Structures are given as C-alpha cells and as structure tokens.
XYZ file of C-alpha atoms in Angstrom:
568
model
C -14.067 -21.318 -22.352
C -17.885 -21.210 -21.414
C -19.778 -23.982 -20.061
C -22.666 -24.759 -20.610
C -22.800 -26.366 -17.241
C -24.900 -24.421 -14.358
C -25.107 -24.017 -10.628
C -27.940 -21.785 -9.500
C -27.875 -18.663 -7.026
C -28.951 -20.785 -4.064
C -26.543 -23.634 -4.950
C -28.632 -26.528 -6.899
C -27.193 -27.843 -10.093
C -29.136 -27.792 -13.023
C -26.668 -28.889 -15.897
C -24.218 -31.397 -14.597
C -20.618 -30.219 -16.235
C -19.669 -31.554 -18.980
C -15.714 -33.540 -18.414
C -14.959 -33.776 -22.051
C -15.931 -30.445 -22.788
C -13.057 -29.290 -20.064
C -10.795 -31.539 -21.574
C -11.172 -30.170 -24.703
C -10.554 -26.582 -23.844
C -7.213 -27.229 -21.447
C -5.989 -29.028 -24.854
C -7.331 -26.089 -26.926
C -5.224 -23.769 -24.345
C -2.396 -25.282 -24.502
C -2.226 -25.484 -28.221
C -2.750 -21.922 -28.309
C 0.849 -21.670 -25.572
C -0.771 -20.855 -22.255
C 0.628 -21.493 -18.998
C -1.898 -20.906 -16.587
C -5.528 -21.303 -16.688
C -8.207 -19.781 -14.398
C -11.433 -21.675 -13.601
C -14.065 -19.327 -12.944
C -17.777 -20.447 -12.499
C -20.889 -17.822 -11.628
C -21.322 -19.700 -8.466
C -18.600 -20.981 -7.131
C -18.793 -19.416 -3.746
C -22.133 -21.219 -2.921
C -21.028 -24.259 -4.457
C -17.701 -25.660 -5.455
C -18.526 -28.383 -6.906
C -18.116 -27.609 -10.534
C -15.032 -25.582 -10.150
C -13.532 -28.675 -8.258
C -14.212 -31.323 -10.830
C -12.772 -29.013 -13.441
C -9.071 -28.572 -11.587
C -9.230 -32.572 -11.211
C -9.513 -32.839 -14.871
C -6.912 -30.436 -15.767
C -4.263 -31.693 -13.796
C -4.503 -34.379 -16.081
C -3.657 -32.539 -19.081
C -2.073 -29.494 -17.613
C 1.972 -29.275 -17.422
C 2.735 -27.492 -14.145
C -0.065 -26.080 -11.565
C -0.285 -23.372 -12.626
C -4.764 -23.415 -12.355
C -6.290 -20.873 -10.401
C -9.841 -21.703 -9.283
C -11.837 -18.564 -7.970
C -13.623 -19.752 -5.097
C -10.123 -20.524 -3.489
C -8.892 -17.404 -3.913
C -12.111 -15.266 -3.169
C -14.660 -17.055 -1.462
C -17.399 -13.770 -2.662
C -20.359 -13.657 -4.192
C -19.218 -11.315 -6.389
C -18.496 -13.061 -9.078
C -16.601 -9.836 -11.517
C -14.620 -9.135 -7.615
C -14.019 -13.213 -7.959
C -12.916 -13.160 -11.918
C -10.685 -10.234 -12.069
C -9.094 -11.512 -9.207
C -8.303 -14.930 -10.442
C -7.289 -13.781 -14.139
C -4.875 -11.324 -12.013
C -3.277 -14.061 -9.762
C -3.305 -16.200 -13.274
C -1.242 -14.002 -14.761
C 1.650 -13.706 -12.019
C 1.966 -16.609 -10.329
C 4.202 -17.927 -13.764
C 5.833 -14.933 -13.280
C 6.447 -14.706 -9.772
C 6.986 -18.626 -10.460
C 10.026 -18.504 -12.234
C 11.290 -15.417 -9.815
C 10.998 -17.862 -6.894
C 12.852 -20.635 -9.182
C 15.560 -18.225 -10.001
C 16.371 -16.743 -6.980
C 16.651 -19.713 -5.078
C 19.028 -21.128 -6.959
C 21.443 -18.021 -6.557
C 20.942 -17.668 -3.161
C 21.896 -21.725 -2.843
C 24.812 -21.413 -5.084
C 25.839 -18.247 -2.995
C 25.856 -21.312 -0.145
C 22.486 -20.226 1.149
C 20.655 -23.146 2.318
C 17.628 -21.829 3.931
C 13.790 -20.844 2.472
C 13.187 -17.280 1.750
C 10.058 -15.002 2.807
C 8.080 -12.839 0.280
C 5.984 -9.644 1.246
C 2.168 -10.157 0.845
C 0.330 -6.871 -0.145
C -1.562 -7.511 3.215
C 1.074 -6.107 4.898
C 2.533 -9.960 5.971
C 5.003 -12.084 4.410
C 4.676 -15.808 3.129
C 7.647 -18.174 2.536
C 8.858 -18.047 -0.765
C 7.843 -21.846 -2.252
C 3.837 -21.217 -1.092
C 3.400 -17.019 -2.407
C 3.309 -18.237 -6.151
C 0.046 -20.148 -5.394
C -1.302 -16.794 -4.944
C 0.343 -14.600 -6.440
C -2.440 -12.502 -6.031
C -2.188 -11.746 -2.364
C 1.830 -10.016 -3.473
C 0.103 -7.356 -5.485
C 0.847 -3.456 -3.732
C 3.341 -5.747 -1.470
C 5.950 -3.286 -2.292
C 3.514 -0.094 -0.836
C 2.790 -2.099 1.823
C 6.551 -3.100 3.785
C 6.481 1.025 4.120
C 3.453 1.191 5.656
C 4.880 -1.501 7.995
C 7.748 0.256 8.777
C 6.019 3.471 9.722
C 3.487 1.375 12.133
C 6.480 -0.041 13.783
C 7.536 3.386 14.612
C 5.076 4.812 15.649
C 4.746 1.670 18.153
C 7.959 2.606 19.251
C 7.725 5.707 19.326
C 4.645 5.794 21.076
C 2.212 7.744 18.153
C -1.075 6.135 17.707
C -2.070 7.992 14.204
C 0.318 7.843 11.353
C -0.062 9.170 8.033
C 2.187 7.888 5.523
C 3.609 9.652 2.863
C 6.042 7.266 0.345
C 7.210 9.619 -2.944
C 9.520 7.526 -5.215
C 10.981 8.560 -8.863
C 6.938 7.737 -10.704
C 4.833 7.923 -7.714
C 3.552 8.796 -3.786
C 1.639 6.143 -2.183
C -0.191 7.167 0.998
C -1.660 5.328 3.845
C -3.597 5.163 7.293
C -2.454 4.022 10.472
C -4.471 4.085 13.882
C -4.256 2.815 16.826
C -0.709 1.725 15.464
C -2.110 -0.706 12.493
C -2.416 -0.113 9.583
C -5.507 -0.411 7.811
C -6.283 -3.289 5.593
C -9.344 -3.838 2.816
C -10.044 -6.152 0.339
C -11.955 -4.242 -1.897
C -9.128 -1.840 -3.765
C -8.574 -0.845 -7.199
C -5.693 -0.845 -8.647
C -4.484 0.169 -12.621
C -7.710 0.288 -15.162
C -9.809 0.275 -12.084
C -9.397 -3.286 -11.547
C -10.308 -4.864 -8.422
C -8.499 -7.398 -6.066
C -10.712 -8.587 -3.514
C -7.408 -9.806 -1.656
C -7.044 -8.288 1.626
C -4.608 -5.486 1.268
C -3.289 -2.781 3.128
C -5.193 0.062 2.066
C -2.747 2.240 -0.339
C -3.892 4.858 -2.898
C -1.482 5.811 -5.417
C -1.284 8.813 -7.737
C 0.887 9.337 -11.083
C 3.592 12.104 -8.906
C 7.232 11.129 -9.064
C 10.669 12.764 -8.937
C 10.176 12.384 -12.519
C 6.863 12.729 -12.998
C 6.151 15.689 -16.250
C 5.036 18.599 -16.313
C 3.201 20.414 -19.343
C 0.811 22.370 -19.962
C -2.845 20.738 -21.241
C -5.325 22.692 -24.088
C -6.835 24.441 -21.725
C -3.865 25.930 -20.418
C -3.410 24.886 -17.317
C -0.205 23.339 -15.360
C 0.206 19.484 -15.081
C 1.684 16.647 -13.334
C 2.606 13.900 -14.497
C 1.640 10.840 -14.871
C 3.428 10.103 -17.586
C 7.233 10.243 -15.850
C 10.609 10.843 -17.510
C 12.140 7.587 -15.553
C 14.871 6.972 -14.965
C 16.667 7.011 -18.366
C 16.693 9.367 -20.112
C 15.049 10.980 -16.123
C 14.929 14.292 -15.658
C 16.861 17.129 -17.346
C 18.683 18.010 -14.152
C 20.406 13.985 -14.662
C 22.377 14.733 -18.040
C 21.212 12.032 -19.095
C 19.295 12.731 -22.527
C 15.334 14.527 -21.062
C 14.611 17.362 -22.508
C 11.180 17.968 -20.240
C 10.847 19.365 -16.955
C 10.321 17.711 -14.170
C 9.296 17.712 -10.186
C 13.117 16.728 -9.600
C 14.083 19.403 -12.238
C 11.926 22.594 -9.961
C 13.350 21.205 -7.053
C 16.947 21.929 -8.570
C 16.215 25.413 -10.016
C 14.840 26.962 -6.476
C 17.883 25.114 -4.656
C 16.203 22.585 -3.131
C 18.680 19.771 -4.455
C 21.882 20.477 -5.999
C 22.512 19.066 -9.498
C 26.483 18.039 -8.273
C 24.703 16.151 -5.328
C 22.177 13.607 -7.227
C 23.423 10.022 -6.926
C 24.265 8.295 -9.721
C 24.157 11.369 -11.602
C 27.734 12.005 -13.390
C 26.876 14.971 -15.569
C 24.270 16.676 -14.133
C 22.787 20.009 -15.971
C 23.214 23.251 -15.491
C 20.342 25.366 -13.196
C 20.852 28.164 -16.598
C 20.226 24.751 -18.986
C 17.079 23.380 -16.506
C 15.647 27.514 -16.637
C 15.898 27.185 -20.498
C 13.650 24.178 -20.888
C 11.184 25.503 -18.380
C 11.026 28.949 -20.417
C 10.531 27.013 -23.368
C 7.551 24.275 -22.315
C 5.771 26.513 -19.077
C 6.719 30.527 -18.892
C 4.976 31.711 -22.067
C 1.498 29.845 -21.030
C 1.841 31.002 -18.065
C 2.766 34.056 -18.169
C 5.637 33.336 -15.426
C 9.290 32.966 -15.306
C 10.985 29.810 -14.814
C 11.590 30.209 -11.013
C 7.900 31.315 -10.337
C 7.027 28.354 -12.895
C 9.000 26.237 -10.534
C 7.280 26.705 -7.201
C 3.626 26.679 -9.634
C 4.658 23.202 -10.555
C 5.439 22.015 -6.730
C 2.448 24.064 -5.571
C 0.341 21.909 -8.033
C 2.363 18.493 -7.630
C 1.953 19.095 -3.263
C -2.259 19.879 -4.130
C -2.070 16.548 -6.096
C -0.128 15.066 -2.909
C -2.449 16.424 -0.058
C -5.564 14.943 -2.300
C -4.841 11.706 -1.842
C -4.125 12.060 1.308
C -7.609 13.665 2.064
C -8.883 10.436 0.045
C -7.485 7.890 3.150
C -8.133 10.781 6.139
C -11.280 12.947 5.960
C -13.359 11.143 3.198
C -13.314 8.561 5.933
C -14.158 10.373 8.957
C -10.424 10.751 10.070
C -8.884 14.893 10.487
C -5.388 15.049 8.978
C -4.314 17.472 12.110
C -4.733 14.855 14.726
C -2.653 12.983 12.939
C 1.480 12.819 12.172
C 2.744 12.559 8.357
C 5.496 10.219 7.977
C 7.524 10.526 5.837
C 9.986 8.550 3.372
C 11.342 7.572 -0.210
C 13.603 9.111 -2.215
C 11.078 12.147 -2.568
C 8.782 12.353 0.752
C 11.438 13.976 2.753
C 11.774 16.802 0.114
C 8.259 17.789 -0.001
C 6.501 17.189 3.327
C 6.816 20.253 4.817
C 4.773 21.457 2.581
C 2.590 19.108 1.831
C 1.452 18.860 5.610
C 1.038 23.023 5.203
C -1.655 22.595 2.622
C -3.156 19.848 5.474
C -2.316 21.572 8.398
C -0.627 18.799 9.812
C 1.038 19.434 12.379
C 3.894 16.828 12.515
C 6.320 15.484 10.699
C 7.993 12.204 10.914
C 11.449 11.358 8.385
C 13.209 8.130 9.826
C 16.395 7.572 9.843
C 16.852 6.029 6.826
C 13.767 7.096 4.349
C 15.157 5.646 0.805
C 15.600 2.032 2.502
C 12.278 2.502 4.935
C 10.503 0.270 2.221
C 13.080 -2.877 2.495
C 13.292 -2.428 6.235
C 9.289 -3.183 5.938
C 10.092 -6.655 4.453
C 12.733 -7.224 7.130
C 10.581 -6.760 10.218
C 6.888 -7.570 9.132
C 5.487 -10.881 10.796
C 4.127 -14.218 8.949
C -0.128 -13.147 8.237
C -2.346 -15.574 6.738
C -5.682 -14.672 6.141
C -9.205 -16.125 5.225
C -12.150 -14.493 3.904
C -15.403 -16.160 3.623
C -19.021 -14.894 2.303
C -22.109 -14.833 4.123
C -24.236 -11.948 3.344
C -27.058 -13.031 5.440
C -29.232 -10.361 7.438
C -28.227 -10.456 11.068
C -31.168 -10.715 12.635
C -31.876 -13.775 10.481
C -27.855 -15.126 11.331
C -27.087 -18.406 13.350
C -24.721 -17.279 15.865
C -23.592 -21.119 16.202
C -22.699 -21.255 12.499
C -20.635 -18.015 13.061
C -18.888 -19.229 15.365
C -18.176 -22.480 13.640
C -17.129 -20.476 10.028
C -14.275 -18.523 12.626
C -12.936 -21.682 14.386
C -12.805 -23.906 11.237
C -11.100 -19.689 9.319
C -8.586 -20.026 12.680
C -7.697 -23.460 12.137
C -7.041 -23.655 8.405
C -4.656 -19.950 9.496
C -3.031 -22.141 12.173
C -2.202 -25.228 10.094
C -0.893 -22.365 7.065
C 1.382 -21.028 9.843
C 2.721 -24.543 11.041
C 3.652 -25.569 7.006
C 5.866 -21.778 6.678
C 9.702 -22.627 7.116
C 10.040 -19.862 9.497
C 9.381 -20.832 13.315
C 6.603 -18.077 14.635
C 7.456 -16.452 18.174
C 3.985 -16.494 19.344
C 0.339 -16.511 17.443
C -1.400 -13.201 17.451
C -5.716 -13.699 16.206
C -7.839 -10.453 14.491
C -10.535 -11.721 13.792
C -13.494 -9.278 11.601
C -16.974 -9.003 9.769
C -17.724 -6.789 6.915
C -21.221 -5.171 7.253
C -23.448 -3.051 5.227
C -27.120 -2.192 5.647
C -29.485 -4.070 3.133
C -29.541 -2.604 -0.211
C -26.122 -0.965 0.159
C -23.033 -1.769 -1.217
C -20.129 -0.056 0.670
C -19.096 -2.364 3.059
C -17.937 -0.963 7.411
C -15.410 -2.927 8.806
C -15.751 -4.716 12.248
C -13.549 -5.763 14.872
C -15.133 -9.170 16.701
C -14.124 -9.289 20.161
C -12.529 -12.753 21.916
C -15.586 -15.718 22.817
C -18.518 -16.182 21.030
C -20.456 -13.952 18.659
C -22.945 -11.849 20.497
C -25.494 -10.471 17.420
C -27.497 -8.136 19.261
C -23.935 -5.990 20.491
C -22.694 -6.541 16.755
C -25.412 -4.891 15.324
C -24.595 -2.153 18.049
C -21.177 -1.912 16.801
C -21.975 -1.489 13.609
C -24.147 0.911 13.546
C -21.711 2.947 15.624
C -18.635 2.113 13.221
C -21.675 3.403 10.207
C -22.065 6.816 12.579
C -18.563 7.459 12.910
C -17.889 6.912 8.860
C -20.915 8.739 7.760
C -22.402 10.961 10.545
C -26.005 9.062 10.248
C -28.094 6.473 11.922
C -30.322 4.199 10.221
C -32.094 2.553 13.156
C -35.100 1.596 10.461
C -32.797 -0.566 8.091
C -31.549 -3.949 8.632
C -27.930 -4.901 9.217
C -26.077 -7.240 6.668
C -23.527 -9.687 7.707
C -21.920 -9.983 4.376
C -18.955 -11.821 5.106
C -16.577 -12.972 8.051
C -12.872 -13.363 8.243
C -10.161 -13.912 10.261
C -6.128 -13.135 10.682
C -3.338 -15.047 12.087
C -0.411 -13.389 12.309
C 2.975 -15.081 12.895
C 4.721 -12.510 15.153
C 8.507 -13.033 13.826
C 11.734 -12.049 16.454
C 11.574 -8.661 16.816
C 14.631 -6.947 14.395
C 16.121 -4.179 16.513
C 16.580 -1.194 14.518
C 19.164 0.905 16.205
C 22.190 2.593 14.236
C 20.926 3.086 10.475
C 22.762 5.788 11.005
C 26.555 5.865 11.615
C 27.274 6.924 15.005
C 31.001 7.512 14.019
C 31.849 10.620 13.382
C 28.797 12.911 14.679
C 29.165 16.831 14.832
C 29.261 18.406 18.622
C 26.781 20.886 17.617
C 23.931 21.558 14.745
C 26.779 24.056 13.305
C 29.397 21.622 12.870
C 27.237 19.634 10.769
C 26.291 22.552 8.332
C 28.809 21.806 4.807
C 27.626 25.408 3.733
C 24.992 28.121 2.723
C 23.115 28.164 -0.645
C 20.651 29.961 -1.944
C 16.590 28.456 -2.124
C 13.599 30.131 -3.004
C 10.047 29.620 -0.706
C 7.099 31.120 -1.850
C 8.761 33.855 -4.344
C 11.336 34.878 -1.850
C 15.081 33.413 -2.129
C 16.499 32.830 1.335
C 19.981 32.218 2.443
C 19.575 28.475 3.632
C 22.239 26.141 5.379
C 22.331 22.712 4.360
C 23.624 20.089 6.720
C 24.703 16.550 6.846
C 21.985 14.322 8.585
C 24.050 12.293 9.639
C 26.334 14.130 11.245
C 23.831 15.717 13.830
C 24.104 14.743 17.164
C 21.394 13.286 19.103
C 18.607 15.772 20.915
C 20.103 18.592 17.973
C 18.102 21.536 16.846
C 17.168 22.954 14.204
C 14.583 25.790 12.575
C 13.929 26.250 9.246
C 14.665 26.935 6.191
C 17.443 24.237 6.245
C 18.655 21.448 4.200
C 19.008 17.983 5.393
C 21.055 15.868 3.213
C 21.704 12.147 3.836
C 22.665 9.336 0.972
C 18.977 8.122 -0.470
C 17.084 11.547 0.500
C 16.997 15.585 0.771
C 14.558 16.904 3.867
C 13.296 20.525 3.333
C 12.895 22.706 6.651
C 10.355 25.552 4.626
C 10.705 28.661 6.642
C 8.762 27.825 10.210
C 9.828 24.890 10.763
C 11.150 23.129 14.151
C 13.124 20.072 13.770
C 14.435 17.873 16.345
C 16.545 14.313 15.695
C 15.727 11.977 19.016
C 17.584 9.263 20.251
C 16.923 6.893 16.973
C 17.877 9.718 15.187
C 14.174 10.363 13.777
C 13.903 13.789 12.624
C 11.019 15.164 14.111
C 9.167 18.532 12.354
C 6.795 20.760 14.565
C 4.958 22.733 11.688
C 3.451 26.667 12.534
C 0.418 25.515 15.687
C 1.429 22.374 16.539
C -1.711 21.117 18.650
C 0.310 18.703 20.512
C 1.056 14.807 20.912
C -0.270 12.729 18.470
C-alpha cells in the first residue's frame, strides 16, 4: 500500500498513520495469497513511530511472523537501499523459515536434539531459529564461508594478505583479505543491481565457471558465459547430451582434465567429439583450429577472472603483487596459475581440500552480530558523547544477541568502525575505531589518511561527514582443528612414486609431455616443477611450465611463479 501518513526528514509527524488503512491493506494482501509483508516508510530511519505502529496493527491480522520493518533491518537514511534490502528479506524469509523447519525436523528424527548454526553473509554464524528474521543477512553466505576458511589459513600460515579465488561450475567469486581479516561492506550490489545494505564479506562474482558456454557474438568476438550448461546436460565432456562448448571442454581438449577422471561422469565424451564441437561453433569465425580455439577460450576466461580480482585490489589501491592468490573450488586450482600470471602474483596457495573449502568455512566461523546506525552529521558538529553512547548501546545489543545464541562463546571480541565521506560525496570510507572514547580530531586525521590511501588525493578544505556508526560483536567459538584433511596412510616416499602417468598437455601453443601426480599421495615437503597435473577427488591443480610447487606440513600446496617477490 502507499500510506497517506507523513513524517518529514527531521522526524516530525505531519500526518498521523491511518490505522484502518493499514488493516485494510493487510487483509487485501492476505486475500491475494501473500505470506510475507514489508513495512517501509520514507523517513523511518529518523522516526520509526509509524513503522512500529503499522507492525502492531499487522500482528493483529497477519497469520505468521513474516513481517519485515525496513528501519529495523537497515537503520539508514537511504530509502531506496533500505527498501530493496527489506524487500529481499521479506522474499527470502518464508523460504528460509521452511528450510530451517524441515532440516530441524529431519535432524531431530535422526536423534540430533541441539540447534544448528547458519552462515551469514558477514562471515559469521547465527542460530538457525533466529536466521529467518533477518534472512537478507544470509545473502552471499556461501561465497563468504570460503573467504572465512581462507582467512583462517592466512593466519595459520603467517600470511597477512590474500586474494581469494573460488571458481565453481557456473561462477567465480573473489575477495580480499588484509591483515588476516576479510573486507566487509554494507554497500554490495547483487544481481540486477540490487543494493543489499547489510554487512557482507565483500565478494565479487562473475559468470565464469566450468560450465560457462563459449560462443561467438555478432561482432565475431569470442565470449565466455554468462550462460552455463549447468550440470544437466552439462559440458559436452559429461556425455549427458550437452552440445555447446564450455570451459570444462576446453580444459579436457587441452589435456588439463582427463575425460575418464571427471567425478560423477559415467559416459564421458571423447576428445574427438569435443574437438568436433569446437570446429562447428568456434573455429570458423576465429580462423583457428580446435586446440587453438580452446586455448583462446581459456585466455578470455582467465582475463575475465583476473579482471574481477583487479576490482577488489587495484581499484582499491592494492597491488596484487603484494598478495598471495588462495585458489579453491572445483575449478580454482585448475586456472590459478594462469590467472596469477596475468596479475603478476608471485604465489598461489591451494588448500588440501579445495572443493570443500566453503564447507570448512562454515565449520570454523564464529558467531557474529552487527549493529549499524546512521548519523549523517558533519564531523565538526558531532557530539562525541552522543557517539560514545550510541557505540555503548550497540555493544549492549550485540552482547545480548550473543547471550540468546544456543552456542556458548569462548570469548567475545569487539570491532568498532565508522563510515565517513567528504560532504557532497556519496562514496563511503570505512575507518576503524580504537578502544576507548571517541576522539573526533584524531578520527578526522584517520579518515583523511584512509581517503588518501584509496584515492591518492587530499582535500583539507572540504568538511568530513560522519555517516554511519557500526559495532560488531563476535563470539569466538572453540577452535576446530583441520589436520588430516588428506589421508595420511598410503603416502608415497617421493614425487616419482606419487606419479600415476603422463599425458600431452598444451601450454601456450606448445604440447608438453606432462606428469600426472596423485596429490593425496605426495609426501610432506615434496617439490614439484611444472608442467605438472595434480589430481585429487575434488579438483585438479595445473602447474604451468616454470612453476615450482611445495607441500607444507599441513598438506597445503604453495606454488611460486616466475619472479617470486618473497614473503607476502
């Protein structure tokens, strides 16, 4: 409904809320079969009285708890972003609620009588019973979990800076980890340019995965995705009726993947069948043979994935060469060496089980509750005492939320920050807050430095604005040890003993007689010189000519590229 009530931008009630109008709108929505409702008023972030009043009336007639208040979910002045986030929350909430109910019931029937946790997009977990209330916070939770696993690996390995690279069947997700912590943002857009303004790990996604279809556009250019062959019929190599060439097919054609080794594929297509499809769909317009066309396709795909990594590194003032590339997912290790080469990244980290890294992230993630409040006041007119009280209230709310969780935290950690901008600008800069009372003068200096680090310009004549204040309360869970992800029995005594065969693999137009190595049998401390193909149940790792890979004590694979710049 479009209410005739009115609260102005200063929070003054101009026209009282018509309660009968709210009741009538609720009954009308129910008659149309609606199961979830959003209450979203223009200036509710300044004065929430009308939203709260509408909620009270709705609960008199609405048959379930699927009521989303925009100001409660996103207490920001940006009404469009607040409204979109609330709408996404209302759409997902009943679906998530049914899922949690079914899963809880199934676990109970199997004898599990405790509550389970769900992953949120901010990289933390929350009790399943509480998750549907703020369902929008679960958006991008899958990619976020992989970043959390990478952050743990970074800390354990003493690496401060990682770029995560998660390639699956339909898409590739990338993120940045600085000082052992993933970057979190409240200004992320998902598909169809929908802004979701709840804190989420800053993951960027592109439509390039193993099943991405290769095609020629009307201008005669080779394109990769975003359309995907999916799992059924899937790539041609799967032998399930797929007819259009994909990235997976290109990898098979070039020898990086063995058709008979594709997991879950019973009747794989031959390389000759794949080559025929490339000749039919791609070779004529490109003027290349099937193998050159496959190499060109991988080059385009790798450039796209490297471009996504540039968005989360160079565009934010970071040099990719100062980071290691953490490759996981079913396809990440397959392409990591080529992508790192495009970015001049010196080092690649491949965890022991790349294909289940996202699941590992769910296993080790801490509980996390975040509070955000809009201030939107010039810094030189802010009341420092009021900001301190706001931070204290957010801390109390976060501690109370943790106390309601079914899992007991071992300790509590607090992260405080503010989002700031120069007056007249819209882009926000996150500035961490030190412990203790807020110092506005120091905060102004820290913002100026953060702005300079990002944009390499100083604007001392422009006033700074404090836009939002945020507090994260983290319930640190008992540490889960991740030793033994690869079997420890049956290890070979040398790389030669772990080598299962050789096959021709094409790199940069040249065919190399390349060893195929069973990664699970490699001894700790093994050193492998590329080219080489490392196989395991959940992925394949490609070492290009000139690469050097070493296995460490945790069975992590560390790959050095040409011109290794040393520790990162």
